Short mmCIF file of C-alpha atoms in Angstrom, two decimals:
data_model
loop_
_atom_site.label_atom_id
_atom_site.label_comp_id
_atom_site.label_asym_id
_atom_site.label_seq_id
_atom_site.Cartn_x
_atom_site.Cartn_y
_atom_site.Cartn_z
CA UNK A 1331 -67.35 -32.83 85.75
CA UNK A 1332 -65.94 -33.39 82.36
CA UNK A 1333 -63.30 -35.87 81.72
CA UNK A 1334 -59.65 -34.65 81.63
CA UNK A 1335 -58.24 -33.75 78.42
CA UNK A 1336 -54.94 -35.37 77.39
CA UNK A 1337 -52.28 -33.01 75.89
CA UNK A 1338 -49.34 -34.45 74.13
CA UNK A 1339 -46.23 -32.17 74.65
CA UNK A 1340 -43.38 -32.55 72.17
CA UNK A 1341 -40.36 -30.47 73.14
CA UNK A 1342 -36.56 -31.33 72.91
CA UNK A 1343 -35.35 -28.56 75.39
CA UNK A 1344 -36.07 -30.43 78.64
CA UNK A 1345 -36.29 -27.34 80.96
CA UNK A 1346 -38.88 -25.85 78.48
CA UNK A 1347 -40.63 -29.38 78.25
CA UNK A 1348 -40.67 -29.22 81.99
CA UNK A 1349 -42.50 -25.78 82.32
CA UNK A 1350 -44.98 -26.84 79.77
CA UNK A 1351 -45.82 -29.94 81.58
CA UNK A 1352 -46.22 -28.06 84.73
CA UNK A 1353 -48.32 -25.33 83.46
CA UNK A 1354 -50.57 -27.75 81.86
CA UNK A 1355 -50.88 -30.11 84.69
CA UNK A 1356 -51.56 -27.06 86.88
CA UNK A 1357 -54.43 -26.28 84.65
CA UNK A 1358 -55.99 -29.67 84.93
CA UNK A 1359 -54.43 -31.29 81.75
CA UNK A 1360 -53.35 -34.82 81.70
CA UNK A 1361 -49.90 -34.41 79.97
CA UNK A 1362 -48.66 -36.97 77.73
CA UNK A 1363 -44.90 -37.27 77.33
CA UNK A 1364 -43.27 -34.82 77.05
CA UNK A 1365 -41.16 -36.46 74.31
CA UNK A 1366 -38.17 -34.86 72.73
CA UNK A 1367 -37.88 -36.46 69.29
CA UNK A 1368 -39.70 -37.31 66.13
CA UNK A 1369 -39.37 -41.17 66.71
CA UNK A 1370 -40.43 -41.03 70.31
CA UNK A 1371 -43.43 -38.88 69.58
CA UNK A 1372 -44.50 -41.24 66.66
CA UNK A 1373 -44.22 -44.51 69.01
CA UNK A 1374 -46.31 -42.45 71.66
CA UNK A 1375 -48.91 -41.70 69.09
CA UNK A 1376 -49.20 -45.40 68.28
CA UNK A 1377 -50.34 -46.08 71.68
CA UNK A 1378 -52.04 -43.06 72.89
CA UNK A 1379 -54.67 -40.81 71.26
CA UNK A 1380 -54.28 -37.36 72.82
CA UNK A 1381 -56.98 -34.59 72.54
CA UNK A 1382 -54.36 -31.94 71.61
CA UNK A 1383 -50.80 -31.65 71.12
CA UNK A 1384 -48.17 -28.69 71.81
CA UNK A 1385 -45.41 -29.05 69.22
CA UNK A 1386 -41.94 -27.73 68.73
CA UNK A 1387 -40.84 -27.45 65.18
CA UNK A 1388 -37.10 -28.35 65.45
CA UNK A 1389 -36.56 -31.47 67.35
CA UNK A 1390 -32.77 -32.12 67.47
CA UNK A 1391 -32.20 -31.01 64.00
CA UNK A 1392 -35.22 -32.74 62.68
CA UNK A 1393 -38.66 -30.92 61.69
CA UNK A 1394 -41.74 -31.98 63.37
CA UNK A 1395 -43.58 -32.49 59.91
CA UNK A 1396 -43.80 -36.27 60.36
CA UNK A 1397 -45.47 -35.86 63.72
CA UNK A 1398 -47.79 -33.01 62.25
CA UNK A 1399 -48.67 -35.30 59.49
CA UNK A 1400 -49.83 -38.35 61.82
CA UNK A 1401 -51.59 -35.74 64.05
CA UNK A 1402 -53.63 -34.53 61.16
CA UNK A 1403 -54.40 -37.90 59.91
CA UNK A 1404 -55.61 -38.89 63.55
CA UNK A 1405 -57.67 -35.59 63.55
CA UNK A 1406 -55.70 -34.27 66.80
CA UNK A 1407 -55.71 -30.58 66.85
CA UNK A 1408 -52.06 -29.03 67.50
CA UNK A 1409 -50.44 -25.72 68.13
CA UNK A 1410 -47.00 -24.90 67.53
CA UNK A 1411 -44.70 -23.41 70.14
CA UNK A 1412 -41.57 -22.34 68.08
CA UNK A 1413 -39.16 -19.46 67.74
CA UNK A 1414 -39.51 -19.82 63.89
CA UNK A 1415 -41.25 -17.16 62.00
CA UNK A 1416 -44.41 -17.73 60.38
CA UNK A 1417 -42.89 -17.49 56.69
CA UNK A 1418 -40.36 -20.26 58.01
CA UNK A 1419 -43.12 -22.31 59.21
CA UNK A 1420 -45.20 -22.19 56.09
CA UNK A 1421 -42.33 -23.38 53.84
CA UNK A 1422 -43.40 -26.96 55.49
CA UNK A 1423 -46.77 -28.20 53.97
CA UNK A 1424 -47.38 -30.21 57.11
CA UNK A 1425 -47.15 -27.28 59.34
CA UNK A 1426 -48.50 -24.67 57.15
CA UNK A 1427 -51.78 -22.91 58.62
CA UNK A 1428 -50.92 -24.13 62.31
CA UNK A 1429 -50.98 -21.39 64.91
CA UNK A 1430 -47.89 -20.75 66.61
CA UNK A 1431 -47.79 -19.42 70.23
CA UNK A 1432 -44.21 -18.53 69.94
CA UNK A 1433 -41.31 -19.25 72.29
CA UNK A 1434 -40.89 -18.31 74.76
CA UNK A 1435 -44.71 -18.71 74.93
CA UNK A 1436 -46.58 -16.56 77.44
CA UNK A 1437 -48.46 -18.75 79.90
CA UNK A 1438 -51.74 -17.31 79.17
CA UNK A 1439 -51.38 -17.77 75.44
CA UNK A 1440 -50.39 -21.47 75.79
CA UNK A 1441 -53.53 -22.21 78.19
CA UNK A 1442 -55.68 -20.25 75.80
CA UNK A 1443 -54.52 -21.89 72.68
CA UNK A 1444 -54.86 -25.42 74.32
CA UNK A 1445 -58.36 -24.50 75.54
CA UNK A 1446 -59.39 -23.88 72.09
CA UNK A 1447 -58.02 -27.07 70.64
CA UNK A 1448 -59.96 -29.08 73.21
CA UNK A 1449 -62.83 -27.04 73.23
CA UNK B 445 -6.55 15.25 9.28
CA UNK B 446 -4.44 13.16 6.98
CA UNK B 447 -5.72 9.49 6.25
CA UNK B 448 -2.81 8.13 7.91
CA UNK B 449 -3.45 10.00 10.92
CA UNK B 450 -7.19 8.75 10.91
CA UNK B 451 -6.20 5.29 10.46
CA UNK B 452 -3.69 5.46 13.40
CA UNK B 453 -6.52 7.20 15.54
CA UNK B 454 -8.97 4.19 14.69
CA UNK B 455 -6.27 1.48 15.19
CA UNK B 456 -5.50 2.94 18.59
CA UNK B 457 -9.11 3.11 19.39
CA UNK B 458 -9.71 -0.47 18.21
CA UNK B 459 -6.56 -1.91 20.36
CA UNK B 460 -7.98 -0.03 23.43
CA UNK B 461 -11.60 -1.33 22.96
CA UNK B 462 -10.15 -5.25 22.27
CA UNK B 463 -7.96 -4.59 25.43
CA UNK B 464 -10.88 -3.56 27.79
CA UNK B 465 -13.33 -6.43 26.24
CA UNK B 466 -10.46 -8.98 26.59
CA UNK B 467 -9.77 -7.91 30.11
CA UNK B 468 -13.31 -7.91 31.38
CA UNK B 469 -13.83 -10.75 33.87
CA UNK B 470 -17.60 -10.85 32.94
CA UNK B 471 -18.53 -12.93 29.57
CA UNK B 472 -19.50 -10.55 26.73
CA UNK B 473 -20.86 -11.23 23.39
CA UNK B 474 -22.10 -9.10 20.45
CA UNK B 475 -24.92 -10.47 18.52
CA UNK B 476 -26.03 -9.05 15.00
CA UNK B 477 -29.60 -8.50 14.17
CA UNK B 478 -30.42 -12.23 13.67
CA UNK B 479 -28.92 -12.95 17.16
CA UNK B 480 -25.77 -14.43 15.40
CA UNK B 481 -22.56 -14.22 17.54
CA UNK B 482 -20.28 -11.48 15.94
CA UNK B 483 -17.70 -11.66 18.66
CA UNK B 484 -17.18 -12.69 22.16
CA UNK B 485 -14.61 -12.05 24.82
CA UNK B 486 -12.22 -14.68 26.44
CA UNK B 487 -14.24 -14.81 29.58
CA UNK B 488 -17.38 -15.93 27.54
CA UNK B 489 -15.50 -19.09 26.20
CA UNK B 490 -13.94 -19.82 29.65
CA UNK B 491 -17.07 -19.28 31.80
CA UNK B 492 -19.36 -21.27 29.46
CA UNK B 493 -16.73 -23.66 28.43
CA UNK B 494 -17.23 -23.45 24.74
CA UNK B 495 -15.18 -23.28 21.84
CA UNK B 496 -14.33 -20.16 19.91
CA UNK B 497 -14.71 -21.63 16.41
CA UNK B 498 -18.25 -23.34 17.33
CA UNK B 499 -19.27 -20.11 18.48
CA UNK B 500 -18.67 -17.20 16.25
CA UNK B 501 -21.33 -16.94 13.30
CA UNK B 502 -23.58 -19.19 15.16
CA UNK B 503 -27.10 -18.32 16.19
CA UNK B 504 -26.95 -17.79 20.07
CA UNK B 505 -30.05 -19.89 20.65
CA UNK B 506 -28.49 -22.80 18.70
CA UNK B 507 -25.07 -22.74 20.31
CA UNK B 508 -24.08 -25.81 22.35
CA UNK B 509 -26.93 -27.92 21.64
CA UNK B 510 -29.37 -25.03 22.51
CA UNK B 511 -28.14 -24.35 25.82
CA UNK B 512 -29.06 -20.70 25.18
CA UNK B 513 -32.36 -21.48 23.93
CA UNK B 514 -33.88 -20.17 27.17
CA UNK B 515 -37.41 -18.75 26.88
CA UNK B 516 -36.65 -15.78 29.19
CA UNK B 517 -33.56 -14.74 27.67
CA UNK B 518 -35.33 -14.99 24.19
CA UNK B 519 -37.96 -13.04 25.31
CA UNK B 520 -35.60 -10.26 26.59
CA UNK B 521 -33.43 -10.32 23.27
CA UNK B 522 -36.21 -10.06 21.00
CA UNK B 523 -38.93 -8.21 22.59
CA UNK B 524 -37.59 -6.02 25.35
CA UNK B 525 -34.24 -4.69 24.00
CA UNK B 526 -35.34 -3.73 20.57
CA UNK B 527 -37.86 -1.42 22.34
CA UNK B 528 -35.48 0.12 24.80
CA UNK B 529 -31.93 1.26 24.47
CA UNK B 530 -30.59 -1.02 27.39
CA UNK B 531 -31.56 -3.70 29.81
CA UNK B 532 -29.53 -3.90 33.06
CA UNK B 533 -29.39 -6.80 35.54
CA UNK B 534 -32.20 -9.09 34.31
CA UNK B 535 -31.89 -12.29 36.15
CA UNK B 536 -31.96 -15.61 34.18
CA UNK B 537 -31.72 -18.80 36.10
CA UNK B 538 -30.82 -21.84 33.81
CA UNK B 539 -29.17 -25.28 33.81
CA UNK B 540 -26.05 -25.26 31.51
CA UNK B 541 -24.99 -28.33 30.28
CA UNK B 542 -21.19 -27.55 30.89
CA UNK B 543 -21.40 -25.66 34.25
CA UNK B 544 -24.73 -26.82 35.81
CA UNK B 545 -27.36 -24.68 37.48
CA UNK B 546 -26.41 -21.08 37.29
CA UNK B 547 -28.14 -17.61 37.97
CA UNK B 548 -27.00 -14.87 35.52
CA UNK B 549 -27.74 -11.35 35.54
CA UNK B 550 -27.94 -10.17 31.96
CA UNK B 551 -27.21 -6.83 30.82
CA UNK B 552 -27.81 -5.81 27.19
CA UNK B 553 -27.38 -2.78 24.93
CA UNK B 554 -28.48 -1.95 21.41
CA UNK B 555 -25.82 -0.71 19.17
CA UNK B 556 -27.15 1.27 16.47
CA UNK B 557 -24.76 2.05 13.57
CA UNK B 558 -25.42 5.57 12.09
CA UNK B 559 -23.96 4.71 8.60
CA UNK B 560 -26.55 1.92 8.02
CA UNK B 561 -29.81 0.70 9.52
CA UNK B 562 -28.28 -2.60 11.06
CA UNK B 563 -28.17 -2.86 14.83
CA UNK B 564 -26.02 -5.27 16.87
CA UNK B 565 -26.48 -6.07 20.56
CA UNK B 566 -23.85 -6.02 23.20
CA UNK B 567 -24.58 -8.43 25.96
CA UNK B 568 -22.64 -8.90 29.56
CA UNK B 569 -23.33 -11.85 31.96
CA UNK B 570 -22.63 -11.51 35.38
CA UNK B 571 -22.81 -15.02 37.30
CA UNK B 572 -24.07 -14.24 40.75
CA UNK B 573 -24.79 -17.96 41.73
CA UNK B 574 -22.19 -17.94 44.29
CA UNK B 575 -23.27 -14.60 45.62
CA UNK B 576 -26.73 -15.73 45.78
CA UNK B 577 -25.73 -18.99 47.47
CA UNK B 578 -23.80 -17.06 50.18
CA UNK B 579 -26.81 -14.66 50.90
CA UNK B 580 -29.07 -17.74 51.45
CA UNK B 581 -26.28 -19.25 53.63
CA UNK B 582 -26.29 -16.16 55.74
CA UNK B 583 -30.20 -16.04 55.78
CA UNK B 584 -30.26 -19.36 57.11
CA UNK B 585 -27.38 -18.74 59.64
CA UNK B 586 -29.51 -15.73 60.82
CA UNK B 587 -32.49 -17.50 61.05
CA UNK B 588 -30.83 -20.34 63.04
CA UNK B 589 -29.15 -17.66 65.27
CA UNK B 590 -32.32 -16.08 65.86
CA UNK B 591 -34.08 -19.38 66.64
CA UNK B 592 -31.24 -20.49 69.32
CA UNK B 593 -31.40 -17.07 70.83
CA UNK B 594 -35.08 -17.15 71.63
CA UNK B 595 -34.80 -20.75 72.78
CA UNK B 596 -32.13 -19.74 75.15
CA UNK B 597 -34.33 -17.11 76.42
CA UNK B 598 -37.20 -19.55 76.78
CA UNK B 599 -34.96 -21.77 78.81
CA UNK B 600 -34.02 -18.84 80.89
CA UNK B 601 -37.72 -17.90 81.43
CA UNK B 602 -38.45 -21.71 82.33
CA UNK B 603 -35.66 -21.45 85.20
CA UNK B 604 -36.77 -18.28 86.32
CA UNK B 605 -40.49 -19.38 86.50
CA UNK B 606 -39.88 -22.69 87.94
CA UNK B 607 -37.35 -21.49 90.65
CA UNK B 608 -39.50 -21.58 93.93
CA UNK B 609 -40.12 -18.08 95.09
CA UNK B 610 -42.56 -18.90 97.96
CA UNK B 611 -41.19 -18.41 101.42
CA UNK B 612 -37.71 -17.12 100.09
CA UNK B 613 -36.12 -13.93 100.40
CA UNK B 614 -35.10 -12.02 97.07
CA UNK B 615 -31.53 -12.82 97.62
CA UNK B 616 -32.33 -16.56 98.08
CA UNK B 617 -34.29 -16.48 94.98
CA UNK B 618 -31.71 -14.71 93.18
CA UNK B 619 -28.93 -17.14 94.36
CA UNK B 620 -31.05 -20.19 93.50
CA UNK B 621 -31.96 -18.78 90.20
CA UNK B 622 -28.45 -17.78 89.29
CA UNK B 623 -26.85 -20.96 90.51
CA UNK B 624 -29.12 -22.89 87.99
CA UNK B 625 -28.31 -20.45 85.32
CA UNK B 626 -24.65 -20.64 85.58
CA UNK B 627 -24.82 -24.52 85.53
CA UNK B 628 -26.87 -24.25 82.41
CA UNK B 629 -24.34 -21.94 80.72
CA UNK B 630 -21.63 -23.91 81.81
CA UNK B 631 -23.19 -26.87 80.12
CA UNK B 632 -23.93 -25.12 76.97
CA UNK B 633 -20.42 -23.89 76.71
CA UNK B 634 -19.37 -27.68 76.69
CA UNK B 635 -22.30 -28.40 74.18
CA UNK B 636 -20.71 -25.72 71.79
CA UNK B 637 -17.56 -27.44 71.46
CA UNK B 638 -16.86 -28.99 68.15
CA UNK B 639 -17.46 -32.50 69.03
CA UNK B 640 -20.49 -34.67 69.19
CA UNK B 641 -19.91 -36.40 72.48
CA UNK B 642 -18.01 -36.05 75.73
CA UNK B 643 -17.30 -38.23 78.91
CA UNK B 644 -18.98 -38.25 82.17
CA UNK B 645 -15.89 -37.66 83.81
CA UNK B 646 -15.63 -34.02 82.08
CA UNK B 647 -19.15 -33.16 82.83
CA UNK B 648 -18.64 -33.93 86.60
CA UNK B 649 -15.41 -31.84 86.65
CA UNK B 650 -17.00 -28.94 84.80
CA UNK B 651 -19.82 -28.62 87.40
CA UNK B 652 -17.89 -29.48 90.44
CA UNK B 653 -14.82 -27.40 89.53
CA UNK B 654 -15.51 -24.84 92.35
CA UNK B 655 -16.38 -27.34 95.03
CA UNK B 656 -14.07 -28.56 97.88
CA UNK B 657 -12.89 -31.85 96.43
CA UNK B 658 -11.62 -32.93 99.90
CA UNK B 659 -15.30 -33.31 100.76
CA UNK B 660 -16.92 -33.97 97.52
CA UNK B 661 -15.14 -36.84 96.41
CA UNK B 662 -15.25 -38.15 92.82
CA UNK B 663 -14.09 -41.61 92.28
CA UNK B 664 -13.01 -42.02 88.71
CA UNK B 665 -14.91 -44.65 87.00
CA UNK B 666 -14.82 -46.27 83.54
CA UNK B 667 -15.20 -43.82 80.50
CA UNK B 668 -18.75 -43.48 79.49
CA UNK B 669 -19.37 -41.35 76.19
CA UNK B 670 -22.31 -38.69 76.62
CA UNK B 671 -23.92 -37.24 73.61
CA UNK B 672 -23.78 -33.26 73.56
CA UNK B 673 -27.75 -33.23 73.85
CA UNK B 674 -27.39 -34.91 77.10
CA UNK B 675 -24.69 -32.34 78.72
CA UNK B 676 -27.58 -29.98 80.06
CA UNK B 677 -29.69 -32.39 81.61
CA UNK B 678 -26.81 -34.15 83.20
CA UNK B 679 -25.12 -30.95 84.42
CA UNK B 680 -28.38 -29.80 85.99
CA UNK B 681 -28.82 -33.08 87.85
CA UNK B 682 -25.33 -32.75 89.29
CA UNK B 683 -25.75 -29.09 90.13
CA UNK B 684 -29.29 -29.68 91.92
CA UNK B 685 -27.73 -32.44 93.95
CA UNK B 686 -24.55 -30.34 94.81
CA UNK B 687 -26.79 -27.35 95.81
CA UNK B 688 -28.83 -29.52 97.78
CA UNK B 689 -25.76 -31.04 99.71
CA UNK B 690 -24.55 -27.67 100.46
CA UNK B 691 -27.78 -26.21 101.83
CA UNK B 692 -29.32 -29.27 103.38
CA UNK B 693 -27.12 -32.25 103.20
CA UNK B 694 -23.61 -33.63 103.75
CA UNK B 695 -21.83 -30.43 102.80
CA UNK B 696 -24.01 -28.17 105.07
CA UNK B 697 -21.80 -28.88 108.02
CA UNK B 698 -17.91 -29.27 108.53
CA UNK B 699 -17.34 -32.84 108.38
CA UNK B 700 -19.99 -34.33 105.91
CA UNK B 701 -18.76 -35.80 102.65
CA UNK B 702 -20.27 -36.74 99.36
CA UNK B 703 -18.86 -39.79 97.18
CA UNK B 704 -19.47 -40.12 93.53
CA UNK B 705 -18.67 -42.95 91.71
CA UNK B 706 -19.89 -44.75 88.68
CA UNK B 707 -19.67 -48.08 86.67
CA UNK B 708 -20.90 -49.10 83.31
CA UNK B 709 -23.20 -52.30 83.33
CA UNK B 710 -24.58 -54.51 80.83
CA UNK B 711 -28.17 -53.38 79.94
CA UNK B 712 -30.44 -54.75 77.19
CA UNK B 713 -27.30 -55.70 74.88
CA UNK B 714 -25.70 -52.25 75.39
CA UNK B 715 -23.79 -50.54 78.26
CA UNK B 716 -25.62 -48.53 80.93
CA UNK B 717 -24.16 -45.83 83.23
CA UNK B 718 -24.96 -46.45 87.01
CA UNK B 719 -23.85 -43.44 88.89
CA UNK B 720 -24.00 -43.31 92.66
CA UNK B 721 -24.28 -40.20 94.65
CA UNK B 722 -23.62 -41.06 98.50
CA UNK B 723 -23.80 -38.46 101.17
CA UNK B 724 -22.43 -39.30 104.68
CA UNK B 725 -21.63 -37.33 107.90
CA UNK B 726 -24.26 -34.75 107.29
CA UNK B 727 -27.27 -33.78 109.45
CA UNK B 728 -29.96 -36.48 110.08
CA UNK B 729 -31.78 -36.90 106.83
CA UNK B 730 -35.62 -37.38 106.27
CA UNK B 731 -37.60 -37.32 103.01
CA UNK B 732 -38.87 -33.90 102.20
CA UNK B 733 -42.65 -33.19 103.13
CA UNK B 734 -43.20 -31.99 99.62
CA UNK B 735 -41.76 -32.13 96.34
CA UNK B 736 -39.50 -29.13 95.25
CA UNK B 737 -38.41 -28.05 91.79
CA UNK B 738 -34.94 -29.49 92.51
CA UNK B 739 -36.28 -33.20 92.91
CA UNK B 740 -38.56 -32.63 89.84
CA UNK B 741 -35.53 -31.30 87.88
CA UNK B 742 -33.44 -34.20 88.88
CA UNK B 743 -36.03 -37.03 88.06
CA UNK B 744 -37.22 -35.35 84.65
CA UNK B 745 -33.66 -34.52 83.54
CA UNK B 746 -32.93 -38.30 83.90
CA UNK B 747 -36.18 -39.37 82.26
CA UNK B 748 -35.54 -36.92 79.25
CA UNK B 749 -32.41 -38.87 78.73
CA UNK B 750 -34.35 -42.27 78.86
CA UNK B 751 -32.72 -42.95 82.40
CA UNK B 752 -34.01 -43.13 85.73
CA UNK B 753 -32.80 -41.20 89.07
CA UNK B 754 -33.83 -42.80 92.32
CA UNK B 755 -33.55 -40.92 95.47
CA UNK B 756 -33.31 -42.67 98.84
CA UNK B 757 -33.39 -40.23 102.02
CA UNK B 758 -31.60 -42.67 104.48
CA UNK B 759 -31.15 -40.79 107.89
CA UNK B 760 -27.46 -41.17 107.40
CA UNK B 761 -27.53 -39.15 104.15
CA UNK B 762 -29.05 -38.96 100.81
CA UNK B 763 -28.34 -41.83 98.16
CA UNK B 764 -29.05 -41.20 94.64
CA UNK B 765 -28.77 -43.81 91.94
CA UNK B 766 -28.74 -42.56 88.30
CA UNK B 767 -28.97 -45.03 85.54
CA UNK B 768 -28.57 -43.89 81.94
CA UNK B 769 -28.49 -46.01 78.71
CA UNK B 770 -25.76 -45.67 76.39
CA UNK B 771 -26.84 -44.00 73.08
#
């Protein structure tokens, strides 16, 4: 049996974060976080090297760009979960090209996207 | 027609035309075939804050230290207009020395004089900067509204998905889900007020307003400011504890009571809220055999605020100690 993959969840809406954690935990992932702010995510990434990340774009009024930049530098694949349109996402260089499972994200889309990231 | 009548006719026409030109709110200029300013209306001098004497007779592209030496405009006037009778609404964005960055719609018409071969050019400028900014602001607002609406739907879906359905009737599931939804919406209403923070007492009063306050006793504590971002998690904690007390705890019989009190204690150089929820007089209590969503919600909500919720199931009643750092 392979090792359990660590998935960082960055989401500032606590009820959605709870659901993400629950869905991923039930699917056998080791959830890191959830964290709700850019600063908390960056602190956590100094201590932990997740295998993948589910990233909200708007975190209490701040964009998740600094997190995306660090994730890219650490070669941690990530998927966005945001209600923003692709055009709006693509205006941020750090987020451009990242796939977005949307919000609300269907459970199957979330699990499939994370499986592809760690696969 | 007598010469005098013709003169009157021409003078009347001139006065009318001058009146129209002077009344126009949009800047207007007439250029000769060398792009020198033949005339300009008052709006032109007012909008671009230029002097009449320094303007008339000068080349448009040399006016005001070359502020009109704009590549797009030059190309429009020298290449496009001569080949077509008129250009309407050509957009030019430029930083003007006296008025800053503006977006202008330029409309130009070639005036051909039948008596001689010279041509003049009539140019009208429409400043659409404010209109464009309003449209951009509206687009941002629409985008933000759409984002918030989808976020809210995602929250509703989270509640629906995580509210336990197993072992419950449809009515029980509906009541549990709607109870949480109403608590969340009530917290949302508080969050939308035009302040950055509120007080712990206001959050408690908001969620507990329909409860029997003889049995759910709130002992007023010191003021503790709560950021609006924490109103949701705190409200859900209070809602979950209240619902549990009504269904299984001190408020499930006729004599039990819940006491809520809080203090602000020093913690790492700042204040920390320490809130106590104490139930007594209810049925004998034992720890639940398995964790439910309610317990998860209380603990997760507290940790999402960098705080902690400790639940102790004493036989005499549930005690909860909630600590939250001041932000």
